[in-house]
Short mmCIF file of C-alpha atoms (C1' of nucleotides) in Angstrom, two decimals:
data_model
loop_
_atom_site.label_atom_id
_atom_site.label_comp_id
_atom_site.label_asym_id
_atom_site.label_seq_id
_atom_site.Cartn_x
_atom_site.Cartn_y
_atom_site.Cartn_z
CA MET A 1 -46.57 -1.55 -74.76
CA THR A 2 -49.50 -0.95 -77.14
CA THR A 3 -52.31 -3.48 -76.98
CA PRO A 4 -54.35 -3.01 -80.14
CA ASP A 5 -55.94 -6.42 -79.57
CA LYS A 6 -59.54 -5.72 -78.71
CA PRO A 7 -60.28 -2.26 -77.44
CA GLY A 8 -63.44 -3.66 -75.84
CA LEU A 9 -66.43 -1.56 -74.98
CA ARG A 10 -65.28 -1.21 -71.41
CA GLU A 11 -61.86 0.15 -72.35
CA ARG A 12 -63.31 2.52 -74.91
CA LYS A 13 -65.76 3.91 -72.40
CA LYS A 14 -63.04 4.37 -69.85
CA GLN A 15 -60.96 6.33 -72.30
CA ARG A 16 -63.91 8.53 -73.22
CA THR A 17 -64.78 9.15 -69.58
CA ARG A 18 -61.20 10.06 -68.86
CA THR A 19 -60.96 12.67 -71.59
CA ALA A 20 -64.45 13.94 -70.75
CA ILE A 21 -63.37 14.60 -67.18
CA SER A 22 -60.10 16.23 -68.14
CA ASP A 23 -61.74 18.36 -70.82
CA ALA A 24 -64.47 19.54 -68.50
CA ALA A 25 -61.87 20.39 -65.88
CA ILE A 26 -59.64 22.35 -68.22
CA ASP A 27 -62.58 24.23 -69.70
CA LEU A 28 -63.66 25.34 -66.25
CA PHE A 29 -60.13 26.14 -65.11
CA LEU A 30 -59.47 28.28 -68.16
CA ASP A 31 -62.72 30.06 -67.58
CA ARG A 32 -62.48 30.82 -63.88
CA GLY A 33 -59.04 29.82 -62.64
CA PHE A 34 -57.75 26.66 -61.01
CA ALA A 35 -58.56 27.63 -57.45
CA HIS A 36 -62.06 28.84 -58.16
CA VAL A 37 -63.36 25.56 -59.51
CA SER A 38 -64.14 22.69 -57.17
CA VAL A 39 -63.72 19.06 -58.12
CA ALA A 40 -67.38 18.50 -57.30
CA GLU A 41 -68.23 21.01 -59.98
CA ILE A 42 -65.97 19.29 -62.48
CA ALA A 43 -67.50 15.92 -61.69
CA HIS A 44 -70.95 17.38 -62.22
CA ALA A 45 -69.94 18.96 -65.52
CA ALA A 46 -68.48 15.66 -66.70
CA GLU A 47 -71.62 13.83 -65.53
CA VAL A 48 -69.66 11.64 -63.21
CA SER A 49 -69.51 11.20 -59.45
CA LYS A 50 -66.74 12.81 -57.44
CA ARG A 51 -65.56 9.37 -56.45
CA THR A 52 -65.21 8.33 -60.07
CA LEU A 53 -63.25 11.43 -60.88
CA PHE A 54 -60.68 10.46 -58.28
CA ALA A 55 -60.60 6.94 -59.69
CA TYR A 56 -59.27 8.43 -62.93
CA PHE A 57 -57.04 11.20 -61.57
CA PRO A 58 -55.27 10.96 -58.23
CA THR A 59 -55.39 14.70 -57.54
CA LYS A 60 -57.01 17.86 -58.80
CA GLU A 61 -53.67 18.99 -60.22
CA ASP A 62 -53.34 15.86 -62.31
CA LEU A 63 -56.48 16.84 -64.19
CA VAL A 64 -54.28 19.37 -65.93
CA VAL A 65 -50.72 18.10 -65.93
CA HIS A 66 -51.36 14.46 -66.83
CA ARG A 67 -50.89 15.46 -70.46
CA MET A 68 -47.24 16.18 -69.83
CA ALA A 69 -46.63 12.80 -68.22
CA ASP A 70 -45.77 11.25 -71.57
CA HIS A 71 -42.90 13.66 -72.06
CA GLU A 72 -41.31 12.71 -68.75
CA GLN A 73 -39.13 9.96 -70.22
CA GLU A 74 -38.50 11.72 -73.50
CA ALA A 75 -34.94 12.84 -72.91
CA ALA A 76 -34.02 9.40 -71.64
CA ARG A 77 -35.53 7.79 -74.73
CA VAL A 78 -33.65 10.14 -77.03
CA VAL A 79 -30.35 9.31 -75.36
CA ARG A 80 -30.96 5.57 -75.48
CA ALA A 81 -32.06 5.66 -79.11
CA ARG A 82 -29.22 7.83 -80.38
CA PRO A 83 -27.14 6.56 -83.31
CA ALA A 84 -23.70 5.15 -82.58
CA HIS A 85 -20.89 7.68 -82.33
CA THR A 86 -23.33 10.39 -81.40
CA THR A 87 -22.79 12.08 -78.05
CA PRO A 88 -25.83 12.31 -75.75
CA LEU A 89 -25.62 16.08 -75.72
CA THR A 90 -25.63 16.28 -79.51
CA ALA A 91 -28.60 13.95 -79.72
CA LEU A 92 -30.53 16.00 -77.17
CA ARG A 93 -29.63 19.28 -78.84
CA ASP A 94 -30.74 18.05 -82.24
CA TYR A 95 -33.94 16.73 -80.72
CA PHE A 96 -34.68 20.02 -79.01
CA LEU A 97 -33.97 21.97 -82.20
CA ASP A 98 -36.30 19.64 -84.04
CA GLY A 99 -38.91 20.30 -81.38
CA LEU A 100 -38.60 24.01 -82.07
CA ARG A 101 -39.05 23.37 -85.78
CA ARG A 102 -42.16 21.29 -85.10
CA ARG A 103 -43.38 23.93 -82.59
CA ASP A 104 -43.62 21.17 -80.03
CA PRO A 105 -45.55 22.66 -77.09
CA ILE A 106 -42.88 21.37 -74.73
CA THR A 107 -40.38 23.80 -76.22
CA GLY A 108 -42.58 26.72 -75.24
CA LEU A 109 -42.76 27.79 -78.87
CA ASN A 110 -46.35 26.95 -79.71
CA ASP A 111 -48.78 29.84 -79.82
CA HIS A 112 -51.97 27.99 -80.68
CA PRO A 113 -54.62 29.48 -78.42
CA ALA A 114 -55.47 26.17 -76.73
CA VAL A 115 -51.84 25.36 -76.01
CA ARG A 116 -51.06 28.88 -74.97
CA SER A 117 -53.87 29.36 -72.53
CA LEU A 118 -53.21 25.98 -70.97
CA THR A 119 -49.55 26.83 -70.50
CA GLU A 120 -50.54 30.18 -69.06
CA LEU A 121 -52.83 28.41 -66.64
CA ILE A 122 -50.02 26.15 -65.47
CA TYR A 123 -47.42 28.91 -65.12
CA GLY A 124 -49.94 31.04 -63.27
CA THR A 125 -50.88 28.42 -60.69
CA PRO A 126 -48.28 27.55 -58.04
CA ALA A 127 -49.92 24.23 -57.28
CA LEU A 128 -49.59 23.22 -60.92
CA ILE A 129 -45.99 24.38 -61.11
CA ASP A 130 -45.25 22.16 -58.14
CA ARG A 131 -46.69 19.18 -59.96
CA MET A 132 -44.66 20.02 -63.04
CA GLN A 133 -41.51 20.10 -60.92
CA ARG A 134 -42.25 16.53 -60.00
CA PHE A 135 -42.27 15.56 -63.67
CA LYS A 136 -39.04 17.44 -64.10
CA ALA A 137 -37.46 15.47 -61.28
CA GLY A 138 -38.69 12.24 -62.80
CA GLY A 139 -37.20 13.24 -66.12
CA GLU A 140 -33.88 13.93 -64.45
CA ARG A 141 -33.84 10.50 -62.86
CA ALA A 142 -34.71 8.77 -66.11
CA LEU A 143 -32.08 10.68 -68.05
CA ALA A 144 -29.44 9.95 -65.42
CA GLU A 145 -30.14 6.25 -65.76
CA ALA A 146 -29.99 6.44 -69.52
CA LEU A 147 -26.66 8.24 -69.37
CA CYS A 148 -25.34 5.73 -66.89
CA ASP A 149 -26.37 2.81 -69.08
CA THR A 150 -25.12 4.15 -72.38
CA THR A 151 -21.91 5.98 -71.47
CA GLU A 152 -18.81 5.41 -69.42
CA ALA A 153 -19.82 8.16 -67.00
CA SER A 154 -19.96 7.40 -63.30
CA ASP A 155 -23.27 7.34 -61.48
CA LEU A 156 -22.67 10.77 -59.98
CA THR A 157 -21.48 12.29 -63.23
CA ALA A 158 -24.61 10.98 -64.94
CA ARG A 159 -26.84 12.54 -62.32
CA LEU A 160 -25.01 15.86 -62.48
CA ALA A 161 -25.22 15.93 -66.26
CA ALA A 162 -28.91 15.02 -66.19
CA VAL A 163 -29.73 17.79 -63.76
CA GLN A 164 -27.93 20.33 -65.89
CA ILE A 165 -29.45 19.21 -69.15
CA ILE A 166 -33.05 18.95 -67.98
CA GLY A 167 -32.74 22.23 -66.13
CA VAL A 168 -31.46 24.00 -69.20
CA GLN A 169 -34.22 22.59 -71.41
CA TRP A 170 -36.87 23.78 -68.99
CA ALA A 171 -35.27 27.19 -68.77
CA LEU A 172 -35.25 27.49 -72.54
CA SER A 173 -38.90 26.48 -72.74
CA ALA A 174 -39.91 28.90 -70.03
CA ASP A 175 -38.06 31.69 -71.79
CA ASN A 176 -39.71 30.97 -75.10
CA PHE A 177 -43.12 30.85 -73.54
CA GLN A 178 -42.57 34.07 -71.62
CA ARG A 179 -41.79 35.81 -74.88
CA LEU A 180 -45.01 34.57 -76.42
CA VAL A 181 -46.88 35.96 -73.43
CA GLN A 182 -45.19 39.29 -74.01
CA GLY A 183 -46.56 39.40 -77.53
CA GLU A 184 -44.06 37.72 -79.83
CA THR A 185 -45.38 35.12 -82.26
CA ALA A 186 -43.98 31.62 -82.46
CA ASP A 187 -42.81 32.19 -86.01
CA GLY A 188 -41.27 35.52 -85.12
CA ARG A 189 -39.49 34.03 -82.17
CA TYR A 190 -38.25 30.93 -83.98
CA GLU A 191 -34.85 32.15 -85.11
CA GLY A 192 -34.04 33.64 -81.74
CA ALA A 193 -35.16 30.47 -80.03
CA VAL A 194 -32.79 28.45 -82.21
CA ARG A 195 -29.91 30.79 -81.46
CA ASP A 196 -30.63 30.65 -77.73
CA ALA A 197 -30.91 26.87 -77.73
CA GLU A 198 -27.60 26.54 -79.55
CA HIS A 199 -26.03 28.94 -77.08
CA ALA A 200 -27.45 26.99 -74.16
CA PHE A 201 -26.16 23.65 -75.43
CA ASP A 202 -22.81 25.27 -76.07
CA LEU A 203 -22.73 26.29 -72.44
CA LEU A 204 -23.59 22.75 -71.44
CA ALA A 205 -20.88 21.29 -73.64
CA ASN A 206 -18.11 23.78 -72.94
CA GLY A 207 -18.91 25.02 -69.48
CA LEU A 208 -19.44 28.26 -67.66
CA ALA A 209 -15.76 29.11 -67.34
CA ALA A 210 -16.22 32.15 -69.57
CA LEU A 211 -18.53 33.58 -66.93
CA THR A 212 -16.61 36.19 -64.98
CA MET B 1 -32.14 44.61 -42.33
CA THR B 2 -31.54 43.76 -38.67
CA THR B 3 -33.54 45.76 -36.14
CA PRO B 4 -31.85 45.28 -32.78
CA ASP B 5 -33.65 48.36 -31.47
CA LYS B 6 -36.12 47.07 -28.92
CA PRO B 7 -37.13 43.46 -29.23
CA GLY B 8 -40.29 44.31 -27.28
CA LEU B 9 -42.22 41.80 -25.25
CA ARG B 10 -44.65 41.24 -28.08
CA GLU B 11 -41.93 40.37 -30.59
CA ARG B 12 -40.17 38.11 -28.12
CA LYS B 13 -43.35 36.22 -27.41
CA LYS B 14 -44.05 35.83 -31.10
CA GLN B 15 -40.65 34.36 -31.67
CA ARG B 16 -41.07 31.93 -28.80
CA THR B 17 -44.51 30.87 -30.00
CA ARG B 18 -43.16 30.34 -33.47
CA THR B 19 -40.38 28.03 -32.40
CA ALA B 20 -42.68 26.28 -29.94
CA ILE B 21 -45.07 25.43 -32.74
CA SER B 22 -42.36 24.31 -35.13
CA ASP B 23 -40.62 22.24 -32.46
CA ALA B 24 -43.82 20.53 -31.42
CA ALA B 25 -44.59 19.78 -35.04
CA ILE B 26 -41.19 18.33 -35.84
CA ASP B 27 -41.17 16.23 -32.69
CA LEU B 28 -44.49 14.71 -33.64
CA PHE B 29 -43.53 14.26 -37.30
CA LEU B 30 -40.30 12.49 -36.39
CA ASP B 31 -42.20 10.26 -34.04
CA ARG B 32 -45.11 9.23 -36.23
CA GLY B 33 -44.52 10.54 -39.75
CA PHE B 34 -45.71 13.67 -41.51
CA ALA B 35 -48.99 12.29 -42.76
CA HIS B 36 -50.04 10.71 -39.48
CA VAL B 37 -50.02 13.91 -37.44
CA SER B 38 -52.81 16.42 -37.82
CA VAL B 39 -52.30 20.14 -37.46
CA ALA B 40 -54.97 20.16 -34.75
CA GLU B 41 -52.77 17.83 -32.77
CA ILE B 42 -49.73 20.03 -33.28
CA ALA B 43 -51.66 23.10 -32.20
CA HIS B 44 -52.77 21.28 -29.07
CA ALA B 45 -49.23 20.14 -28.29
CA ALA B 46 -47.95 23.71 -28.72
CA GLU B 47 -50.82 25.02 -26.57
CA VAL B 48 -52.10 27.22 -29.33
CA SER B 49 -55.27 27.32 -31.39
CA LYS B 50 -55.30 25.87 -34.88
CA ARG B 51 -56.06 29.33 -36.19
CA THR B 52 -52.94 30.74 -34.54
CA LEU B 53 -50.79 27.98 -35.98
CA PHE B 54 -51.85 29.03 -39.46
CA ALA B 55 -51.09 32.64 -38.58
CA TYR B 56 -47.45 31.63 -38.12
CA PHE B 57 -47.08 29.05 -40.88
CA PRO B 58 -49.05 29.22 -44.10
CA THR B 59 -49.17 25.45 -44.59
CA LYS B 60 -48.47 22.24 -42.75
CA GLU B 61 -45.39 21.70 -44.90
CA ASP B 62 -43.90 25.02 -43.88
CA LEU B 63 -43.78 23.82 -40.30
CA VAL B 64 -40.82 21.75 -41.41
CA VAL B 65 -39.18 23.45 -44.35
CA HIS B 66 -39.27 27.06 -43.10
CA ARG B 67 -35.82 26.45 -41.63
CA MET B 68 -34.35 26.17 -45.09
CA ALA B 69 -35.86 29.47 -46.20
CA ASP B 70 -32.83 31.37 -44.96
CA HIS B 71 -30.57 29.43 -47.30
CA GLU B 72 -32.68 30.33 -50.31
CA GLN B 73 -30.69 33.47 -51.15
CA GLU B 74 -27.35 32.08 -50.03
CA ALA B 75 -25.84 31.44 -53.43
CA ALA B 76 -26.92 34.86 -54.63
CA ARG B 77 -25.32 36.49 -51.59
CA VAL B 78 -22.07 34.62 -52.13
CA VAL B 79 -21.90 35.76 -55.73
CA ARG B 80 -22.64 39.37 -54.85
CA ALA B 81 -20.14 39.42 -52.00
CA ARG B 82 -17.29 37.78 -53.89
CA PRO B 83 -13.92 39.55 -53.99
CA ALA B 84 -12.97 41.39 -57.16
CA HIS B 85 -11.37 39.27 -59.88
CA THR B 86 -13.03 36.17 -58.52
CA THR B 87 -15.32 34.31 -60.87
CA PRO B 88 -18.80 33.45 -59.57
CA LEU B 89 -18.19 29.77 -60.06
CA THR B 90 -14.97 29.88 -58.05
CA ALA B 91 -16.66 31.76 -55.25
CA LEU B 92 -19.51 29.28 -55.13
CA ARG B 93 -17.18 26.30 -55.26
CA ASP B 94 -15.07 27.62 -52.43
CA TYR B 95 -18.17 28.36 -50.42
CA PHE B 96 -19.53 24.87 -50.97
CA LEU B 97 -16.21 23.30 -50.03
CA ASP B 98 -16.18 25.42 -46.90
CA GLY B 99 -19.70 24.20 -46.17
CA LEU B 100 -18.43 20.63 -46.35
CA ARG B 101 -15.62 21.51 -43.96
CA ARG B 102 -18.11 23.05 -41.54
CA ARG B 103 -20.46 20.09 -42.04
CA ASP B 104 -23.15 22.55 -43.01
CA PRO B 105 -26.42 20.61 -43.05
CA ILE B 106 -27.22 22.05 -46.45
CA THR B 107 -24.32 20.12 -47.97
CA GLY B 108 -25.87 16.85 -46.83
CA LEU B 109 -22.75 16.06 -44.85
CA ASN B 110 -24.01 16.46 -41.28
CA ASP B 111 -24.77 13.29 -39.38
CA HIS B 112 -25.93 14.76 -36.11
CA PRO B 113 -29.02 12.74 -35.19
CA ALA B 114 -31.33 15.75 -35.12
CA VAL B 115 -30.19 16.99 -38.52
CA ARG B 116 -30.15 13.55 -40.00
CA SER B 117 -33.60 12.50 -38.92
CA LEU B 118 -35.05 15.78 -40.08
CA THR B 119 -33.44 15.40 -43.48
CA GLU B 120 -34.68 11.84 -43.63
CA LEU B 121 -38.17 13.08 -42.86
CA ILE B 122 -38.03 15.57 -45.70
CA TYR B 123 -36.58 13.18 -48.27
CA GLY B 124 -39.14 10.59 -47.25
CA THR B 125 -42.18 12.83 -47.64
CA PRO B 126 -43.20 13.81 -51.18
CA ALA B 127 -45.18 16.80 -49.98
CA LEU B 128 -42.08 18.15 -48.26
CA ILE B 129 -39.90 17.51 -51.28
CA ASP B 130 -42.34 19.56 -53.33
CA ARG B 131 -41.98 22.47 -50.95
CA MET B 132 -38.21 22.18 -51.08
CA GLN B 133 -38.35 22.39 -54.86
CA ARG B 134 -40.02 25.73 -54.45
CA PHE B 135 -37.08 26.98 -52.41
CA LYS B 136 -34.77 25.60 -55.04
CA ALA B 137 -36.59 27.55 -57.72
CA GLY B 138 -36.40 30.70 -55.63
CA GLY B 139 -32.69 30.17 -55.19
CA GLU B 140 -32.29 29.84 -58.94
CA ARG B 141 -34.10 33.10 -59.55
CA ALA B 142 -32.05 34.94 -56.94
CA LEU B 143 -28.77 33.58 -58.27
CA ALA B 144 -29.73 34.46 -61.82
CA GLU B 145 -30.33 38.04 -60.78
CA ALA B 146 -27.04 38.18 -58.92
CA LEU B 147 -25.19 36.86 -61.95
CA CYS B 148 -26.96 39.32 -64.17
CA ASP B 149 -26.07 42.24 -61.90
CA THR B 150 -22.43 41.35 -61.31
CA THR B 151 -21.29 39.94 -64.65
CA GLU B 152 -21.49 40.77 -68.30
CA ALA B 153 -23.66 37.73 -68.93
CA SER B 154 -26.96 38.15 -70.73
CA ASP B 155 -30.20 37.60 -68.91
CA LEU B 156 -30.69 34.19 -70.49
CA THR B 157 -27.11 33.10 -69.86
CA ALA B 158 -27.46 34.10 -66.25
CA ARG B 159 -30.62 32.04 -65.88
CA LEU B 160 -29.07 29.03 -67.59
CA ALA B 161 -25.99 29.22 -65.41
CA ALA B 162 -28.09 29.60 -62.27
CA VAL B 163 -30.17 26.55 -63.07
CA GLN B 164 -27.08 24.46 -63.66
CA ILE B 165 -25.28 25.61 -60.55
CA ILE B 166 -28.15 25.27 -58.12
CA GLY B 167 -29.11 21.93 -59.63
CA VAL B 168 -25.60 20.61 -59.21
CA GLN B 169 -25.37 21.79 -55.61
CA TRP B 170 -28.61 20.05 -54.74
CA ALA B 171 -27.50 16.88 -56.47
CA LEU B 172 -24.25 16.90 -54.50
CA SER B 173 -26.10 17.40 -51.24
CA ALA B 174 -28.58 14.67 -52.02
CA ASP B 175 -25.74 12.30 -52.87
CA ASN B 176 -23.89 13.06 -49.66
CA PHE B 177 -27.00 12.57 -47.59
CA GLN B 178 -27.88 9.33 -49.31
CA ARG B 179 -24.48 7.96 -48.38
CA LEU B 180 -25.02 8.86 -44.75
CA VAL B 181 -28.31 7.00 -44.84
CA GLN B 182 -26.47 4.00 -46.23
CA GLY B 183 -24.19 3.97 -43.21
CA GLU B 184 -21.20 6.18 -44.00
CA THR B 185 -20.19 8.74 -41.39
CA ALA B 186 -19.79 12.41 -42.18
CA ASP B 187 -16.11 12.30 -41.34
CA GLY B 188 -15.59 9.17 -43.37
CA ARG B 189 -17.38 10.65 -46.33
CA TYR B 190 -15.66 14.03 -46.16
CA GLU B 191 -12.77 13.38 -48.52
CA GLY B 192 -14.98 11.74 -51.10
CA ALA B 193 -17.46 14.59 -50.84
CA VAL B 194 -14.68 17.09 -51.52
CA ARG B 195 -13.50 15.12 -54.54
CA ASP B 196 -17.03 14.85 -55.88
CA ALA B 197 -17.70 18.54 -55.36
CA GLU B 198 -14.51 19.48 -57.17
CA HIS B 199 -15.44 17.14 -59.98
CA ALA B 200 -18.92 18.63 -60.18
CA PHE B 201 -17.66 22.20 -60.33
CA ASP B 202 -15.14 21.12 -62.95
CA LEU B 203 -18.02 19.84 -65.03
CA LEU B 204 -19.81 23.13 -64.55
CA ALA B 205 -16.75 25.14 -65.55
CA ASN B 206 -15.56 23.00 -68.44
CA GLY B 207 -18.71 21.40 -69.71
CA LEU B 208 -20.05 17.98 -70.50
CA ALA B 209 -18.29 17.65 -73.84
CA ALA B 210 -16.23 14.75 -72.52
CA LEU B 211 -19.46 12.80 -72.09
CA THR B 212 -19.75 10.36 -74.95
"C1'" DT C 1 -81.11 -15.49 -70.56
"C1'" DA C 2 -78.27 -16.21 -66.31
"C1'" DT C 3 -74.20 -15.20 -63.93
"C1'" DA C 4 -69.67 -13.37 -62.69
"C1'" DT C 5 -66.75 -9.06 -62.73
"C1'" DT C 6 -65.77 -4.67 -63.10
"C1'" DT C 7 -67.01 -0.03 -62.49
"C1'" DC C 8 -69.93 3.72 -60.74
"C1'" DT C 9 -72.53 6.02 -57.32
"C1'" DA C 10 -74.24 7.92 -52.97
"C1'" DC C 11 -73.04 8.92 -48.45
"C1'" DA C 12 -70.52 9.51 -44.46
"C1'" DC C 13 -66.20 10.99 -42.95
"C1'" DC C 14 -61.41 13.11 -42.16
"C1'" DA C 15 -58.07 16.85 -42.51
"C1'" DG C 16 -56.10 21.25 -44.23
"C1'" DG C 17 -57.20 25.84 -44.54
"C1'" DT C 18 -60.12 30.44 -44.19
"C1'" DG C 19 -63.49 34.08 -42.39
"C1'" DC C 20 -65.28 36.27 -38.68
"C1'" DA C 21 -66.56 38.30 -34.20
"C1'" DG C 22 -65.25 38.85 -29.83
"C1'" DA C 23 -61.95 37.93 -25.87
"C1'" DA C 24 -57.33 38.61 -24.17
"C1'" DA C 25 -52.95 40.60 -23.91
"C1'" DG C 26 -49.32 44.09 -24.96
"C1'" DA C 27 -48.46 48.99 -25.97
"C1'" DT C 28 -49.52 53.93 -25.10
"C1'" DT C 29 -51.14 58.08 -23.05
"C1'" DC C 30 -52.26 60.89 -19.36
"C1'" DG D 1 -51.60 53.19 -12.33
"C1'" DA D 2 -56.01 53.54 -14.89
"C1'" DA D 3 -58.04 54.18 -19.52
"C1'" DT D 4 -57.59 53.44 -24.09
"C1'" DC D 5 -55.77 51.87 -28.44
"C1'" DT D 6 -53.86 48.09 -31.12
"C1'" DT D 7 -52.37 43.74 -32.04
"C1'" DT D 8 -52.91 39.00 -31.42
"C1'" DC D 9 -55.37 34.85 -30.00
"C1'" DT D 10 -59.38 31.97 -29.77
"C1'" DG D 11 -63.46 29.30 -30.83
"C1'" DC D 12 -66.61 28.21 -34.19
"C1'" DA D 13 -68.71 27.57 -38.47
"C1'" DC D 14 -67.60 26.57 -43.00
"C1'" DC D 15 -65.50 25.09 -47.54
"C1'" DT D 16 -62.91 21.80 -50.22
"C1'" DG D 17 -59.78 17.92 -51.50
"C1'" DG D 18 -59.54 13.29 -50.80
"C1'" DT D 19 -60.82 8.36 -48.86
"C1'" DG D 20 -63.64 4.09 -47.21
"C1'" DT D 21 -67.50 1.41 -47.94
"C1'" DA D 22 -71.56 -0.99 -49.46
"C1'" DG D 23 -74.57 -1.69 -52.86
"C1'" DA D 24 -76.44 -0.45 -57.64
"C1'" DA D 25 -75.47 -0.46 -62.54
"C1'" DA D 26 -73.19 -1.82 -66.47
"C1'" DT D 27 -70.20 -4.95 -69.06
"C1'" DA D 28 -68.29 -9.40 -70.02
"C1'" DT D 29 -68.92 -14.44 -70.19
"C1'" DA D 30 -71.33 -18.69 -70.60
#
DNA sequence: TATATTTCTACACCAGGTGCAGAAAGATTC
DNA sequence: GAATCTTTCTGCACCTGGTGTAGAAATATA
């Protein structure tokens, strides 16, 4: 996938323009809120025409959420790359726990100001949440395929499992992040986050039957 | 909640206008596709000003998906209204199975032309899917609260369970509908849909541990 | 240096959505 | 039933996200 051949002036400039636009956008959004900044303003701040902005990002929302696009296929990759004799659920649990250890922003357990304020922006903007949901759905599809390809599960079973797993991961992340908003630190929250994640994956593995 | 006091001419007219607008919109959407009909056109067809249309429906998308809004709290209601000594999961499973029996559109198992083409419209329009996701999220929140209020489960456990349950129900519905699109009839699909639903709720109750 | 390609820009345009002031219609009082 | 109060509807101007297009500018190639 990587093409380290010749970056080429053109490609380098494109990459710089892209980040310049996104950075300008996020700066303005953080400052005044998503709705109160127009794309024209962003284009001006990035010293680019409005038309060019939309050549790089299909929508205003994507100016923010494009950074999460890489993570969309993550769960699917983890399942496909798991060692033999390892169950998908175990692989995903270990990966999530490792994410907590690394304070991976996607686990909701990163309280660096830049990460935090960006997450706050997303959670506080319905339009951005909608876009995130689309990534979530894409992640579900990818994981379902991975489960289908690497296990004996039926197509439907794979989809059901994928929906449950991705849903639970997002719920865990949202919970962690909400606690940071309420004042906990990432380090202070870490142990609880681990316990909760283990509990959640236990529920996934053993079911909700205990729920009365 | 119901106020059967005096409908009042004003209220009656409002209700009629509301359905007139929605009906006009859906007719046009089914005919030419969501993106190729402007709200101005819909307002004209419904003999109403554009401004009035937006007084009844906050967005173009809501012209279609507002009909699902009633179902948003359904799962939560079922859990709250369940008989004593009945587990939430059992109540929800029985309710879903009953929905299949009744060919409730929300189960994806209704092949009446009007229902079917409307569902096709929604599934075929990304903007409408996005709006549906918002209802899904609302349903998750409501169910989580219901579980929290009526069981011993912790707040987090309730949210995790809610996400799994609602996700599974939507996946089942989507699967049923997809089969209708591919040519199966609702009656022909019924038995398979029941089997799949039972399988799905088994997974929910007993977990994904069997998945290797 | 000359030329072919890609990218950027300016500009006009469409559509969804909002604010506002006044007209119209339903409710209320005598 | 007329006068008045209140809610709703309308038309219009306006903003903003997003697109089509033609030509200018910049990069790659020879």
